[in-house]
Amino acid sequence: MIANIARPILTWLMIIFLATPPNLFGQQAGAPAVFTQEELDQLVAPIALHPDPLISQILMASTYPLEVVQAERWAKQNASLKGDALTAALEKQDWDPSVKSLVNFPQVLTMMSEKLDWTQKLGDAFIADQKVVLDAIQQLRAKAQASGNLKTTKEQTVIVEEKIIKIEPANPQVVYVPTYNPTVVYGAWPYPAYPPYYYYPPGYVATTAMFSFAAGAAMGAAWGYAWGNTNWGGGDVDVDVNRNTNINNNINRDQAKQKLQEKGQLNQKGQGKWQHNAEHRKGVSYRDQGTAQKFNRASSNDAIKSREQFRGRADAGRQDLARGGAGDRGGPGDRGGGQGLGGDRGGVGNRGGAGNRGGASQLGGGGGSRGGAFQGIDRGGSSARSASQRGSASRGGGGGGGRSGGGGGRGGGGRR
């Protein structure tokens, strides 16, 4: 009798065990989620061949996705500002220095803002373990070099030092951002289930050349905020608040230094190791409970409001990306996604715009001629989706009929 009862129970337990992801049992409750090598390579593929001075800024800024969105809009609205005027205007913004530094690179800011799910996941990986992300970049660089596709050009210099591959600007005062196809430049991609993400900027025209470089970005006022520097050997990002004083000496560095010293992140010389600052997260949720607890995520009304707005927009972007629309080369050019994040570009806090989910669904923009480029960015986003639904409900009237507004932007024909 007992044996007859126990047999079906054991059977069901075995079914549950087999259906549970194998890495779930290896993690303690609330422990930070671990990224696989396949996921890491997939994430860093679009930026691994960017010049070193830019890499560290992208990685740090990716941990503050809402500020990236704000900065991208602000930069477009203030494109006429230069020199001291730009410095004065940036000083009034409370973004992280890494985010401010990217104002020099509108192509990068646009990519990070429009591909918001990718940005957030890259940031989550970097928060979880800086070293494994930097190692993944080095491994992809080695693959590109072994395939004969990473070489010194008039735009950049490739340097190999004790198996560390560095990419430096050929002219220290000008940085060129490369565009390339990750499915080609790294050789045969070893993970069919995890295709590399990639991004083509507006106006990009495919050529036979392995790399395409847009006009170089001169090191202007915003670059004075680039305090972080990639430490490949140490597996982290070094911070020196006094870096780039020759580029911009109008920044209130003493104030910035004092704030970081109070947090124990810098020594008296203003030097130290980069640490994620939860204040600049502005309420955006973390990937797992363990990370959220580590940084003691704020639960103020403003933080909750920001988190709900961000989740709603990111969820709309995920839906479009999963349909394949994000890979369309024309997506960034039509700015469908950029407008969708804020509705009318009136600002991140514009609740009316956030409620209009139609624009947000065009995050990748356009049809699916290159479907799959940014597909599957957040396959495990159930918590974000449920939060988004709660956020959408609270926003109410702003979203009436909004989903139909995505129109042609959803034409990728993907999978969900």
Coordinates of C-alpha atoms in Angstrom, one line a residue:
M1 CA 0.0 0.0 0.0
I2 CA 2.7 2.5 1.1
A3 CA 4.8 1.5 -1.8
N4 CA 1.9 2.1 -4.2
I5 CA 1.5 5.6 -2.8
A6 CA 5.2 6.4 -2.8
R7 CA 5.8 5.4 -6.4
P8 CA 3.7 8.2 -8.0
I9 CA 5.2 10.7 -5.6
L10 CA 8.7 9.8 -6.5
T11 CA 7.8 9.9 -10.2
W12 CA 6.5 13.5 -9.9
L13 CA 9.5 14.5 -7.9
M14 CA 11.7 13.1 -10.7
I15 CA 9.7 15.1 -13.3
I16 CA 10.1 18.3 -11.3
F17 CA 13.8 17.7 -10.9
L18 CA 14.4 17.1 -14.6
A19 CA 12.3 20.1 -15.5
T20 CA 14.3 22.4 -13.2
P21 CA 17.2 24.3 -14.8
P22 CA 20.4 22.6 -13.5
N23 CA 22.0 25.8 -12.3
L24 CA 19.1 26.6 -10.0
F25 CA 20.1 23.9 -7.5
G26 CA 23.7 25.3 -7.4
Q27 CA 22.6 28.7 -6.3
Q28 CA 21.5 29.7 -2.9
A29 CA 18.3 31.6 -2.5
G30 CA 18.9 35.3 -3.3
A31 CA 22.4 34.7 -4.7
P32 CA 23.4 36.7 -7.7
A33 CA 22.6 35.0 -11.0
V34 CA 25.6 33.7 -12.9
F35 CA 26.0 34.5 -16.6
T36 CA 27.2 31.6 -18.9
Q37 CA 30.1 32.1 -21.2
E38 CA 27.7 31.9 -24.2
E39 CA 25.7 34.8 -22.7
L40 CA 28.8 36.9 -22.0
D41 CA 30.2 36.5 -25.5
Q42 CA 26.8 37.3 -26.9
L43 CA 26.6 40.5 -24.8
V44 CA 30.0 41.9 -25.4
A45 CA 30.2 41.0 -29.2
P46 CA 29.0 44.5 -30.3
I47 CA 31.6 46.4 -28.3
A48 CA 34.6 44.1 -27.8
L49 CA 36.4 45.7 -30.7
H50 CA 35.8 49.3 -29.5
P51 CA 38.9 51.3 -28.5
D52 CA 40.0 50.8 -24.9
P53 CA 39.3 54.4 -23.7
L54 CA 35.7 53.9 -24.6
I55 CA 35.1 50.3 -23.4
S56 CA 35.3 51.1 -19.7
Q57 CA 32.9 54.1 -20.1
I58 CA 30.3 51.8 -21.9
L59 CA 30.6 49.1 -19.2
M60 CA 30.2 51.4 -16.3
A61 CA 27.4 53.4 -17.9
S62 CA 25.5 50.3 -18.8
T63 CA 24.8 49.8 -15.1
Y64 CA 22.8 53.0 -15.1
P65 CA 20.3 52.4 -18.0
L66 CA 17.8 55.1 -17.0
E67 CA 20.5 57.8 -16.9
V68 CA 21.7 56.6 -20.4
V69 CA 18.2 57.2 -21.7
Q70 CA 18.1 60.6 -20.1
A71 CA 21.6 61.6 -21.4
E72 CA 20.8 60.4 -25.0
R73 CA 17.7 62.7 -25.1
W74 CA 19.5 65.6 -23.5
A75 CA 22.4 65.3 -25.9
K76 CA 20.1 65.5 -28.9
Q77 CA 18.3 68.5 -27.4
N78 CA 21.6 70.3 -26.6
A79 CA 23.6 69.3 -29.7
S80 CA 24.7 72.9 -30.2
L81 CA 26.5 73.1 -26.9
K82 CA 30.3 73.0 -27.1
G83 CA 33.3 73.7 -24.9
D84 CA 32.7 75.6 -21.6
A85 CA 29.0 75.9 -22.3
L86 CA 28.7 72.1 -22.6
T87 CA 30.7 71.6 -19.4
A88 CA 28.5 74.1 -17.5
A89 CA 25.4 72.3 -18.7
L90 CA 26.7 68.9 -17.9
E91 CA 27.7 70.0 -14.4
K92 CA 24.0 70.6 -13.6
Q93 CA 23.1 67.0 -14.4
D94 CA 23.3 64.4 -11.7
W95 CA 24.3 61.5 -13.9
D96 CA 27.2 59.3 -13.3
P97 CA 30.5 60.6 -14.8
S98 CA 30.7 57.6 -17.2
V99 CA 27.3 58.5 -18.6
K100 CA 28.3 62.1 -19.0
S101 CA 31.5 61.0 -20.8
L102 CA 29.4 59.3 -23.5
V103 CA 27.9 62.6 -24.6
N104 CA 31.0 62.7 -26.8
F105 CA 29.8 59.6 -28.6
P106 CA 26.2 60.1 -29.9
Q107 CA 26.4 56.8 -31.8
V108 CA 27.2 54.9 -28.7
L109 CA 24.5 56.7 -26.6
T110 CA 21.9 56.0 -29.3
M111 CA 22.8 52.3 -29.4
M112 CA 22.6 52.0 -25.6
S113 CA 19.3 53.9 -25.4
E114 CA 17.5 52.2 -28.2
K115 CA 18.8 48.7 -27.3
L116 CA 17.8 49.2 -23.7
D117 CA 17.3 45.5 -22.8
W118 CA 20.8 44.7 -24.1
T119 CA 22.3 47.7 -22.1
Q120 CA 20.6 46.5 -18.9
K121 CA 21.8 43.0 -19.3
L122 CA 25.3 44.1 -20.1
G123 CA 25.2 46.2 -17.0
D124 CA 23.9 43.3 -14.9
A125 CA 26.8 41.1 -16.1
F126 CA 29.3 43.8 -15.2
I127 CA 27.9 44.4 -11.8
A128 CA 28.0 40.6 -11.2
D129 CA 31.6 40.2 -12.1
Q130 CA 33.8 42.8 -13.8
K131 CA 36.6 40.3 -14.5
V132 CA 34.6 37.8 -16.4
V133 CA 33.2 40.5 -18.7
L134 CA 36.7 41.9 -19.4
D135 CA 38.0 38.4 -20.0
A136 CA 35.1 37.7 -22.5
I137 CA 36.1 40.9 -24.4
Q138 CA 39.7 39.7 -24.5
Q139 CA 38.7 36.3 -25.7
L140 CA 36.7 37.8 -28.6
R141 CA 39.5 40.1 -29.5
A142 CA 41.8 37.0 -29.7
K143 CA 39.3 35.3 -32.0
A144 CA 39.1 38.4 -34.3
Q145 CA 42.9 38.6 -34.4
A146 CA 43.3 34.9 -35.1
S147 CA 40.8 35.2 -38.0
G148 CA 43.0 38.0 -39.4
N149 CA 40.3 40.6 -38.9
L150 CA 41.8 42.7 -36.1
K151 CA 44.7 44.9 -37.3
T152 CA 46.2 48.3 -36.9
T153 CA 44.6 50.9 -39.2
K154 CA 44.8 54.6 -39.6
E155 CA 42.0 54.9 -37.1
Q156 CA 43.3 52.6 -34.3
T157 CA 46.4 50.8 -33.1
V158 CA 46.3 47.2 -32.0
I159 CA 48.8 46.3 -29.3
V160 CA 49.6 42.9 -27.8
E161 CA 51.2 42.8 -24.4
E162 CA 51.6 39.5 -22.6
K163 CA 48.5 38.1 -24.3
I164 CA 46.5 41.2 -23.5
I165 CA 45.1 42.8 -26.7
K166 CA 44.7 46.6 -26.4
I167 CA 43.0 48.8 -29.0
E168 CA 44.1 52.4 -28.8
P169 CA 43.2 55.4 -30.9
A170 CA 45.9 56.1 -33.6
N171 CA 45.5 59.8 -32.6
P172 CA 45.1 60.2 -28.8
Q173 CA 42.8 63.2 -29.4
V174 CA 40.4 61.5 -31.7
V175 CA 38.4 58.2 -31.1
Y176 CA 36.8 56.3 -33.9
V177 CA 33.9 54.0 -33.1
P178 CA 34.0 50.9 -35.4
T179 CA 31.0 49.2 -36.9
Y180 CA 31.3 45.5 -37.8
N181 CA 29.4 42.3 -38.2
P182 CA 30.1 40.0 -35.3
T183 CA 29.0 37.0 -37.2
V184 CA 31.9 37.5 -39.5
V185 CA 34.7 39.4 -37.7
Y186 CA 35.1 36.8 -35.0
G187 CA 35.2 33.8 -37.4
A188 CA 32.7 31.0 -37.0
W189 CA 30.4 31.8 -34.1
P190 CA 30.4 28.8 -31.7
Y191 CA 27.0 29.3 -30.1
P192 CA 24.1 28.9 -32.5
A193 CA 21.6 29.2 -29.7
Y194 CA 23.2 32.5 -28.6
P195 CA 23.8 34.6 -31.8
P196 CA 25.9 37.7 -31.1
Y197 CA 24.1 41.1 -30.8
Y198 CA 25.1 43.8 -33.2
Y199 CA 24.1 47.3 -34.1
Y200 CA 24.3 49.4 -37.3
P201 CA 24.1 53.2 -36.9
P202 CA 22.0 55.4 -39.1
G203 CA 23.5 55.9 -42.5
Y204 CA 25.6 52.7 -42.3
V205 CA 26.3 51.2 -45.7
A206 CA 27.7 47.6 -45.9
T207 CA 31.0 47.3 -47.7
T208 CA 33.6 44.6 -48.3
A209 CA 35.7 46.1 -45.6
M210 CA 35.6 44.3 -42.2
F211 CA 35.3 47.5 -40.3
S212 CA 33.5 50.8 -41.0
F213 CA 34.4 53.9 -39.1
A214 CA 32.2 57.0 -38.8
A215 CA 33.7 60.4 -38.4
G216 CA 36.1 60.5 -35.4
A217 CA 34.9 62.0 -32.1
A218 CA 37.3 64.6 -30.8
M219 CA 37.9 64.5 -27.1
G220 CA 35.7 67.4 -26.0
A221 CA 34.3 68.7 -22.8
A222 CA 32.3 65.7 -21.9
W223 CA 35.4 63.4 -22.1
G224 CA 36.7 65.1 -19.0
Y225 CA 34.3 62.9 -17.0
A226 CA 35.9 59.8 -18.3
W227 CA 37.6 58.9 -15.0
G228 CA 37.5 55.2 -15.4
N229 CA 40.2 53.2 -17.2
T230 CA 40.2 49.5 -18.1
N231 CA 42.6 47.5 -16.1
W232 CA 42.8 44.3 -18.2
G233 CA 45.4 42.6 -16.1
G234 CA 43.6 43.3 -12.8
G235 CA 40.2 42.4 -14.2
D236 CA 38.5 45.7 -13.1
V237 CA 38.2 49.4 -13.9
D238 CA 40.5 51.8 -12.2
V239 CA 39.2 55.3 -11.3
D240 CA 41.3 58.5 -11.2
V241 CA 39.2 61.6 -10.7
N242 CA 42.2 63.7 -11.9
R243 CA 42.3 62.0 -15.3
N244 CA 41.7 64.2 -18.4
T245 CA 42.3 67.5 -16.6
N246 CA 44.0 68.6 -19.8
I247 CA 40.8 68.0 -21.7
N248 CA 38.4 69.6 -19.2
N249 CA 39.6 71.4 -16.1
N250 CA 36.3 73.1 -15.4
I251 CA 34.7 70.1 -13.7
N252 CA 34.3 70.4 -9.9
R253 CA 36.6 67.4 -9.3
D254 CA 37.0 68.2 -5.6
Q255 CA 33.3 67.7 -5.0
A256 CA 33.2 64.5 -6.9
K257 CA 36.3 63.3 -5.1
Q258 CA 34.9 64.1 -1.7
K259 CA 31.7 62.1 -2.4
L260 CA 33.5 59.0 -3.5
Q261 CA 36.0 59.3 -0.6
E262 CA 33.1 59.4 1.8
K263 CA 31.9 56.1 0.4
G264 CA 35.4 54.7 0.8
Q265 CA 35.9 54.2 -2.9
L266 CA 38.9 56.6 -3.4
N267 CA 42.1 57.3 -1.6
Q268 CA 43.4 60.8 -0.8
K269 CA 44.8 61.1 -4.3
G270 CA 41.4 60.5 -5.8
Q271 CA 42.3 57.1 -7.1
G272 CA 40.6 53.7 -6.5
K273 CA 38.6 50.9 -8.0
W274 CA 35.3 51.4 -9.7
Q275 CA 32.2 50.3 -7.7
H276 CA 28.6 50.4 -8.8
N277 CA 26.7 53.3 -7.2
A278 CA 23.1 52.3 -6.5
E279 CA 22.1 56.0 -6.3
H280 CA 22.6 56.4 -10.1
R281 CA 20.5 53.3 -10.7
K282 CA 17.4 55.5 -10.1
G283 CA 15.1 52.7 -9.2
V284 CA 15.7 50.4 -12.1
S285 CA 15.4 46.9 -10.8
Y286 CA 18.4 44.5 -10.5
R287 CA 18.5 41.1 -12.2
D288 CA 18.3 39.1 -9.0
Q289 CA 17.4 39.4 -5.3
G290 CA 21.0 38.9 -4.2
T291 CA 22.3 41.9 -6.1
A292 CA 19.4 44.1 -5.0
Q293 CA 20.1 43.2 -1.4
K294 CA 23.8 43.9 -1.9
F295 CA 23.2 47.4 -3.0
N296 CA 20.3 48.0 -0.6
R297 CA 18.0 49.2 -3.4
A298 CA 16.1 52.3 -2.4
S299 CA 12.4 52.0 -2.0
S300 CA 11.4 55.7 -2.0
N301 CA 8.3 56.8 -3.9
D302 CA 10.5 58.4 -6.6
A303 CA 12.6 55.3 -7.0
I304 CA 9.5 53.1 -7.3
K305 CA 8.0 55.5 -9.9
S306 CA 11.2 55.5 -11.9
R307 CA 11.4 51.7 -11.7
E308 CA 7.8 51.2 -12.9
Q309 CA 8.4 53.6 -15.9
F310 CA 11.6 51.9 -16.9
R311 CA 10.1 48.5 -16.7
G312 CA 7.2 49.4 -18.8
R313 CA 9.4 50.8 -21.6
A314 CA 11.9 47.9 -21.4
D315 CA 9.0 45.4 -21.6
A316 CA 7.7 47.0 -24.7
G317 CA 11.2 46.9 -26.2
R318 CA 11.5 43.2 -25.3
Q319 CA 8.3 42.4 -27.2
D320 CA 9.5 44.2 -30.3
L321 CA 13.0 42.7 -30.0
A322 CA 11.6 39.2 -29.7
R323 CA 9.7 39.7 -32.9
G324 CA 12.9 40.4 -34.8
G325 CA 12.3 44.1 -35.5
A326 CA 15.4 45.3 -33.6
G327 CA 17.8 43.8 -36.1
D328 CA 16.5 46.0 -39.0
R329 CA 19.3 48.2 -40.2
G330 CA 16.9 51.1 -40.6
G331 CA 15.7 50.9 -37.1
P332 CA 18.1 53.4 -35.5
G333 CA 17.6 55.8 -38.4
D334 CA 13.9 56.2 -38.0
R335 CA 14.3 56.8 -34.2
G336 CA 11.1 54.9 -33.6
G337 CA 12.5 53.3 -30.5
G338 CA 14.1 56.5 -29.1
Q339 CA 10.8 58.3 -29.2
G340 CA 8.9 55.4 -27.9
L341 CA 10.9 55.4 -24.7
G342 CA 9.6 58.8 -23.7
G343 CA 6.5 59.1 -25.9
D344 CA 7.1 62.6 -27.1
R345 CA 10.8 63.0 -26.0
G346 CA 9.5 65.3 -23.3
G347 CA 11.6 63.5 -20.7
V348 CA 11.8 60.3 -18.9
G349 CA 9.4 61.4 -16.2
N350 CA 6.6 62.3 -18.7
R351 CA 4.0 59.9 -17.6
G352 CA 1.8 60.6 -20.5
G353 CA 4.5 59.6 -22.9
A354 CA 5.4 56.5 -20.9
G355 CA 1.8 55.5 -21.0
N356 CA 1.8 55.5 -24.8
R357 CA 3.2 52.1 -25.3
G358 CA 2.9 52.3 -29.1
G359 CA 6.0 54.3 -29.6
A360 CA 7.9 52.2 -27.1
S361 CA 7.2 49.0 -29.0
Q362 CA 9.3 50.4 -31.9
L363 CA 12.4 50.2 -29.8
G364 CA 14.3 48.4 -32.6
G365 CA 12.2 50.0 -35.4
G366 CA 11.4 48.7 -38.8
G367 CA 11.0 45.4 -40.4
G368 CA 12.9 42.2 -40.0
S369 CA 15.4 42.1 -42.8
R370 CA 18.0 41.5 -40.2
G371 CA 15.7 39.9 -37.7
G372 CA 17.3 38.2 -34.7
A373 CA 20.2 40.7 -34.2
F374 CA 18.9 41.6 -30.8
Q375 CA 16.4 38.8 -30.3
G376 CA 16.0 37.0 -27.0
I377 CA 17.8 39.7 -24.9
D378 CA 15.8 39.0 -21.8
R379 CA 14.4 35.5 -22.1
G380 CA 13.9 35.4 -18.3
G381 CA 12.1 38.7 -17.9
S382 CA 8.9 37.4 -16.3
S383 CA 9.4 39.6 -13.2
A384 CA 10.0 42.7 -15.3
R385 CA 6.9 41.9 -17.4
S386 CA 4.7 41.5 -14.4
A387 CA 6.1 44.8 -13.0
S388 CA 5.4 46.4 -16.3
Q389 CA 1.8 45.3 -16.2
R390 CA 1.4 46.9 -12.8
G391 CA 3.1 50.0 -14.1
S392 CA 0.9 50.2 -17.1
A393 CA -2.2 49.8 -15.0
S394 CA -1.1 52.7 -12.8
R395 CA -0.5 54.9 -15.8
G396 CA -4.0 54.2 -17.1
G397 CA -5.2 56.7 -19.6
G398 CA -1.9 57.4 -21.3
G399 CA -1.8 54.0 -22.9
G400 CA -5.2 53.9 -24.6
G401 CA -4.7 52.3 -28.0
G402 CA -1.0 52.7 -27.7
R403 CA 0.0 49.2 -28.6
S404 CA -1.5 49.5 -32.0
G405 CA 0.7 52.5 -32.6
G406 CA 3.7 50.2 -33.0
G407 CA 2.5 49.6 -36.5
G408 CA 5.2 48.9 -39.0
G409 CA 7.8 48.8 -36.3
R410 CA 6.8 45.3 -35.4
G411 CA 7.2 43.8 -38.7
G412 CA 10.2 41.6 -37.9
G413 CA 8.2 38.4 -37.7
G414 CA 10.0 36.9 -34.8
R415 CA 9.4 34.4 -32.1
R416 CA 7.9 34.7 -28.7

